[in-house]
Every structure is written in C-alpha cells, then in structure tokens.
C-alpha cells in the first residue's frame, strides 16, 4: 500500500543553520505531497504542497520539490529560526480525502 | 482562511465515563470531516471519516461502538468516546474538507483527553 517515510528526529540545529528533512513516498500513482507543521499544543497547519512532478512548494522560507525519479519531497530551509521549532509531517495522498502521514520529525532550534 | 475549532481543548475524566468532543468549521461548510488520533511522538492515525447526514466510515481496528461519530450539520461533527479507559488517553484531532475546496483538509487544534 501507499506509505510515506520521513527522517526520524529529533533534529536539533543552531539558529541560522541550513535545514533538510528527508521524505520519500511509495504509491501506485502520483499523489499530491504535503508538508504540515505542528507547533506545541496546536493542530496541524499546511506548510506547503505540490501536486505534480517537478512542482516546488514554498512558504515561510521553506521549500520542497516533488521529485518523481527519486520519489522524494525533502523539506529545506536556508536559515532556520527559533520560531521554526515544531514537529513537521510529510504526507501524501491521491486526493485530500485520503492523506497518509509520515511519523513526524521534531525540530528544535537553539538560539 | 478556513478555520476549524475543537472543544474542549483538553479534558480529564474518570474511567468509565463518556466524553464528547466537538469539531466545527467556523467560516465554511464541510461535507466531510475526519477524526484522527495522535499518540505521543507519533503520527496521526485516521480513525474515521464522517459525511454530513450519513454514517461514519471507520478505519480497520477502530471500534465504532466505542468511538461514536455524528455529523449532523455541514459545520459540526462530534466524537463521543464511550466508557473511556486510560488507554483511550490521547490527542484527538479533527479536520474538515470544504464544500467549495476539495484540495485541502483544514485541521482543528486538537483535544487532549486524559482518562484517570
């Protein structure tokens, strides 16, 4: 069946460091791919998405490119801030009704 | 943007009691709402999908008699945990799919349930 695998955390970085959180997917077709962010005590918020191969989603300095050849959707940010500390979930689905979530990666940024 | 609320945000109850959690879409109509459960440091597990005016569809392994879902209107779905036990303690999150926008689920802030 379809699945999403993402880098295990926790990840701890210093402020202004470069961030990469790896995500790969397995699916029979070409699903839409998402990154969600969950701040402490809150629900999930959509961070960015891509609906087809080679699409790049971007928001708040974060980027991810839908790579069909490597079935990946890695999340990157050039310079992280303390406020980026949260749990990040990679997800995929053939439609918004059927989304499968990765296990989440906890990110902590040191001042 | 589309806003989904949940009430209560946290609840503590005694074992054997029932707890109702509400999920509301505040500024849009939602034909479909989803209920997820999140264990500490783990991902979201879909429990059930509810469509307005019809019975919910439960995922495999989820007891429908224990987790009662009602989606009585286009803006409200409720999850009732019946005869709660400590193992039901978890973070429950709902999401809603808009009538006008089928491309994104909008998530509520979650409800922390603790069963003593």
Short mmCIF file of C-alpha atoms in Angstrom, two decimals:
data_model
loop_
_atom_site.label_atom_id
_atom_site.label_comp_id
_atom_site.label_asym_id
_atom_site.label_seq_id
_atom_site.Cartn_x
_atom_site.Cartn_y
_atom_site.Cartn_z
CA UNK A 1 0.00 0.00 0.00
CA UNK A 2 0.90 3.65 -0.13
CA UNK A 3 3.30 4.92 2.50
CA UNK A 4 5.32 7.94 3.50
CA UNK A 5 8.70 7.65 5.18
CA UNK A 6 10.43 10.58 6.74
CA UNK A 7 13.61 11.23 8.59
CA UNK A 8 13.45 10.33 12.26
CA UNK A 9 14.06 13.01 14.78
CA UNK A 10 14.66 14.76 16.88
CA UNK A 11 16.70 17.23 14.91
CA UNK A 12 18.49 19.99 16.81
CA UNK A 13 20.09 22.89 14.97
CA UNK A 14 21.51 26.29 15.80
CA UNK A 15 19.74 29.39 14.61
CA UNK A 16 20.56 30.32 11.00
CA UNK A 17 21.63 26.77 10.16
CA UNK A 18 20.50 25.02 6.98
CA UNK A 19 17.68 22.53 7.39
CA UNK A 20 16.85 19.40 5.44
CA UNK A 21 14.22 16.88 6.48
CA UNK A 22 14.05 13.92 4.13
CA UNK A 23 10.80 12.41 2.93
CA UNK A 24 10.13 9.64 0.45
CA UNK A 25 6.88 8.14 -0.65
CA UNK A 26 5.63 4.89 -2.09
CA UNK A 27 2.46 5.00 -4.13
CA UNK A 28 0.85 3.27 -7.06
CA UNK A 29 0.23 6.57 -8.82
CA UNK A 30 1.49 10.09 -8.42
CA UNK A 31 -0.01 11.52 -5.27
CA UNK A 32 -0.09 15.11 -4.15
CA UNK A 33 2.55 15.71 -1.48
CA UNK A 34 2.35 17.92 1.58
CA UNK A 35 4.36 19.20 4.47
CA UNK A 36 2.43 20.03 7.64
CA UNK A 37 3.77 21.76 10.74
CA UNK A 38 2.51 21.25 14.28
CA UNK A 39 3.50 23.81 16.87
CA UNK A 40 3.38 22.78 20.56
CA UNK A 41 -0.16 22.21 21.74
CA UNK A 42 -1.70 23.00 18.37
CA UNK A 43 -3.18 21.13 15.43
CA UNK A 44 -1.57 20.69 12.07
CA UNK A 45 -1.13 23.54 9.64
CA UNK A 46 -0.41 23.05 5.97
CA UNK A 47 3.06 24.44 5.31
CA UNK A 48 3.36 23.73 1.59
CA UNK A 49 2.26 21.32 -1.07
CA UNK A 50 3.00 20.10 -4.60
CA UNK A 51 0.53 18.35 -6.82
CA UNK A 52 2.69 17.02 -9.66
CA UNK A 53 6.24 16.08 -10.55
CA UNK A 54 8.81 18.91 -10.57
CA UNK A 55 6.43 21.23 -8.71
CA UNK A 56 8.08 23.21 -5.96
CA UNK A 57 6.06 24.18 -2.93
CA UNK A 58 7.27 27.08 -0.83
CA UNK A 59 6.13 29.04 2.21
CA UNK A 60 7.77 30.99 5.05
CA UNK A 61 11.23 30.29 3.62
CA UNK A 62 10.63 26.55 3.42
CA UNK A 63 10.79 24.72 0.10
CA UNK A 64 10.21 21.20 -1.17
CA UNK A 65 10.38 19.85 -4.71
CA UNK A 66 8.35 16.89 -5.92
CA UNK A 67 10.96 14.53 -7.42
CA UNK A 68 9.37 11.71 -9.35
CA UNK A 69 12.65 9.98 -10.18
CA UNK A 70 13.62 9.63 -6.53
CA UNK A 71 10.05 9.61 -5.17
CA UNK A 72 11.11 12.28 -2.71
CA UNK A 73 9.79 15.53 -1.27
CA UNK A 74 12.54 16.78 1.03
CA UNK A 75 11.87 19.88 3.11
CA UNK A 76 14.57 22.57 3.14
CA UNK A 77 15.14 25.97 4.66
CA UNK A 78 18.25 28.04 4.22
CA UNK A 79 18.32 29.72 7.63
CA UNK A 80 16.17 28.43 10.46
CA UNK A 81 14.85 30.50 13.35
CA UNK A 82 13.92 29.58 16.92
CA UNK A 83 10.28 30.05 15.94
CA UNK A 84 10.61 27.17 13.47
CA UNK A 85 10.81 24.72 16.38
CA UNK A 86 7.91 22.33 15.83
CA UNK A 87 7.03 18.88 14.55
CA UNK A 88 7.00 18.52 10.77
CA UNK A 89 4.93 15.90 8.99
CA UNK A 90 5.37 14.79 5.43
CA UNK A 91 2.17 13.48 3.86
CA UNK A 92 0.83 12.27 0.58
CA UNK A 93 -2.45 11.36 -0.98
CA UNK A 94 -4.23 10.83 -4.23
CA UNK A 95 -6.83 13.27 -3.00
CA UNK A 96 -7.40 15.47 0.01
CA UNK A 97 -9.75 12.80 1.33
CA UNK A 98 -7.06 10.18 1.66
CA UNK A 99 -3.88 11.53 3.17
CA UNK A 100 -1.20 9.33 4.68
CA UNK A 101 1.13 10.93 7.17
CA UNK A 102 4.74 10.21 7.92
CA UNK A 103 5.80 9.68 11.51
CA UNK A 104 6.81 13.29 12.06
CA UNK A 105 10.16 14.92 12.74
CA UNK A 106 10.64 17.05 15.82
CA UNK A 107 12.81 20.08 15.13
CA UNK A 108 14.41 22.14 17.88
CA UNK A 109 16.34 25.32 17.10
CA UNK A 110 18.86 26.66 19.61
CA UNK A 111 19.29 30.44 19.87
CA UNK B 1 -8.65 31.27 5.64
CA UNK B 2 -10.71 28.27 6.65
CA UNK B 3 -10.87 27.81 10.42
CA UNK B 4 -11.73 24.65 12.29
CA UNK B 5 -12.30 24.71 16.03
CA UNK B 6 -12.45 21.93 18.58
CA UNK B 7 -13.99 21.92 22.01
CA UNK B 8 -12.83 21.23 24.61
CA UNK B 9 -9.13 21.74 24.10
CA UNK B 10 -8.38 19.40 26.96
CA UNK B 11 -10.48 17.18 29.17
CA UNK B 12 -9.79 14.93 32.12
CA UNK B 13 -12.35 12.28 33.01
CA UNK B 14 -12.75 9.24 35.18
CA UNK B 15 -12.59 5.75 33.79
CA UNK B 16 -16.00 4.52 32.66
CA UNK B 17 -17.43 7.91 31.76
CA UNK B 18 -18.18 9.21 28.28
CA UNK B 19 -16.65 12.29 26.72
CA UNK B 20 -17.90 14.29 23.74
CA UNK B 21 -15.57 16.31 21.53
CA UNK B 22 -16.94 18.86 19.09
CA UNK B 23 -15.41 19.86 15.78
CA UNK B 24 -16.73 22.93 13.98
CA UNK B 25 -15.92 24.56 10.69
CA UNK B 26 -16.30 28.24 11.51
CA UNK B 27 -16.34 30.00 8.18
CA UNK B 28 -17.07 27.31 5.63
CA UNK B 29 -19.32 24.32 5.11
CA UNK B 30 -17.76 20.90 5.35
CA UNK B 31 -19.42 17.89 3.79
CA UNK B 32 -16.67 15.65 5.07
CA UNK B 33 -14.85 15.67 8.39
CA UNK B 34 -12.13 13.38 9.59
CA UNK B 35 -11.14 12.24 13.07
CA UNK B 36 -7.53 11.37 13.85
CA UNK B 37 -5.79 10.08 16.90
CA UNK B 38 -2.22 11.01 17.71
CA UNK B 39 -0.11 9.13 20.22
CA UNK B 40 2.85 10.87 21.86
CA UNK B 41 5.69 11.40 19.39
CA UNK B 42 3.85 9.50 16.70
CA UNK B 43 1.98 10.32 13.56
CA UNK B 44 -1.71 10.88 13.03
CA UNK B 45 -3.81 7.78 12.60
CA UNK B 46 -7.10 8.21 10.79
CA UNK B 47 -9.93 6.85 12.90
CA UNK B 48 -12.97 7.61 10.78
CA UNK B 49 -14.42 9.71 8.03
CA UNK B 50 -17.79 11.33 8.55
CA UNK B 51 -20.07 12.75 5.92
CA UNK B 52 -22.90 15.09 6.77
CA UNK B 53 -26.16 13.21 7.19
CA UNK B 54 -24.76 9.71 6.87
CA UNK B 55 -22.98 7.14 8.98
CA UNK B 56 -19.28 7.46 9.54
CA UNK B 57 -16.80 5.15 7.87
CA UNK B 58 -14.39 3.68 10.38
CA UNK B 59 -10.85 2.54 9.69
CA UNK B 60 -9.90 -1.02 10.36
CA UNK B 61 -9.34 -1.69 14.03
CA UNK B 62 -11.37 1.27 15.29
CA UNK B 63 -14.36 0.27 17.42
CA UNK B 64 -17.39 2.11 16.12
CA UNK B 65 -19.39 1.41 19.28
CA UNK B 66 -16.68 2.96 21.39
CA UNK B 67 -15.99 5.99 19.24
CA UNK B 68 -19.38 7.36 18.22
CA UNK B 69 -19.31 9.95 15.47
CA UNK B 70 -22.16 12.21 14.49
CA UNK B 71 -22.06 14.71 11.64
CA UNK B 72 -25.43 16.36 11.97
CA UNK B 73 -24.77 19.54 10.05
CA UNK B 74 -22.39 20.97 7.49
CA UNK B 75 -20.45 22.73 10.23
CA UNK B 76 -20.43 20.30 13.15
CA UNK B 77 -19.15 16.81 13.80
CA UNK B 78 -18.88 15.21 17.23
CA UNK B 79 -16.79 12.34 18.54
CA UNK B 80 -18.00 10.63 21.70
CA UNK B 81 -15.61 8.33 23.50
CA UNK B 82 -17.89 5.96 25.40
CA UNK B 83 -16.91 4.21 28.62
CA UNK B 84 -13.47 5.73 28.44
CA UNK B 85 -10.45 3.88 29.80
CA UNK B 86 -6.89 5.05 30.43
CA UNK B 87 -5.74 3.54 27.14
CA UNK B 88 -8.07 5.97 25.34
CA UNK B 89 -5.97 8.86 26.60
CA UNK B 90 -4.61 10.57 23.53
CA UNK B 91 -4.64 13.69 21.38
CA UNK B 92 -7.68 13.72 19.08
CA UNK B 93 -7.61 15.93 16.02
CA UNK B 94 -10.39 16.64 13.57
CA UNK B 95 -10.16 18.05 10.08
CA UNK B 96 -12.66 19.26 7.53
CA UNK B 97 -12.89 19.20 3.78
CA UNK B 98 -14.64 22.22 2.36
CA UNK B 99 -17.59 22.05 0.04
CA UNK B 100 -16.00 24.62 -2.22
CA UNK B 101 -12.41 23.43 -1.96
CA UNK B 102 -11.74 19.72 -2.15
CA UNK B 103 -8.00 20.12 -2.29
CA UNK B 104 -7.14 20.63 1.33
CA UNK B 105 -8.06 19.35 4.75
CA UNK B 106 -8.22 22.05 7.41
CA UNK B 107 -7.24 20.85 10.84
CA UNK B 108 -8.58 21.72 14.25
CA UNK B 109 -6.22 22.48 17.14
CA UNK B 110 -6.83 19.11 18.78
CA UNK B 111 -8.27 17.86 22.08
CA UNK B 112 -6.09 16.31 24.75
CA UNK B 113 -8.06 13.56 26.52
CA UNK B 114 -6.76 12.14 29.79
CA UNK B 115 -8.65 9.26 31.37
CA UNK B 116 -7.82 8.61 35.01
#
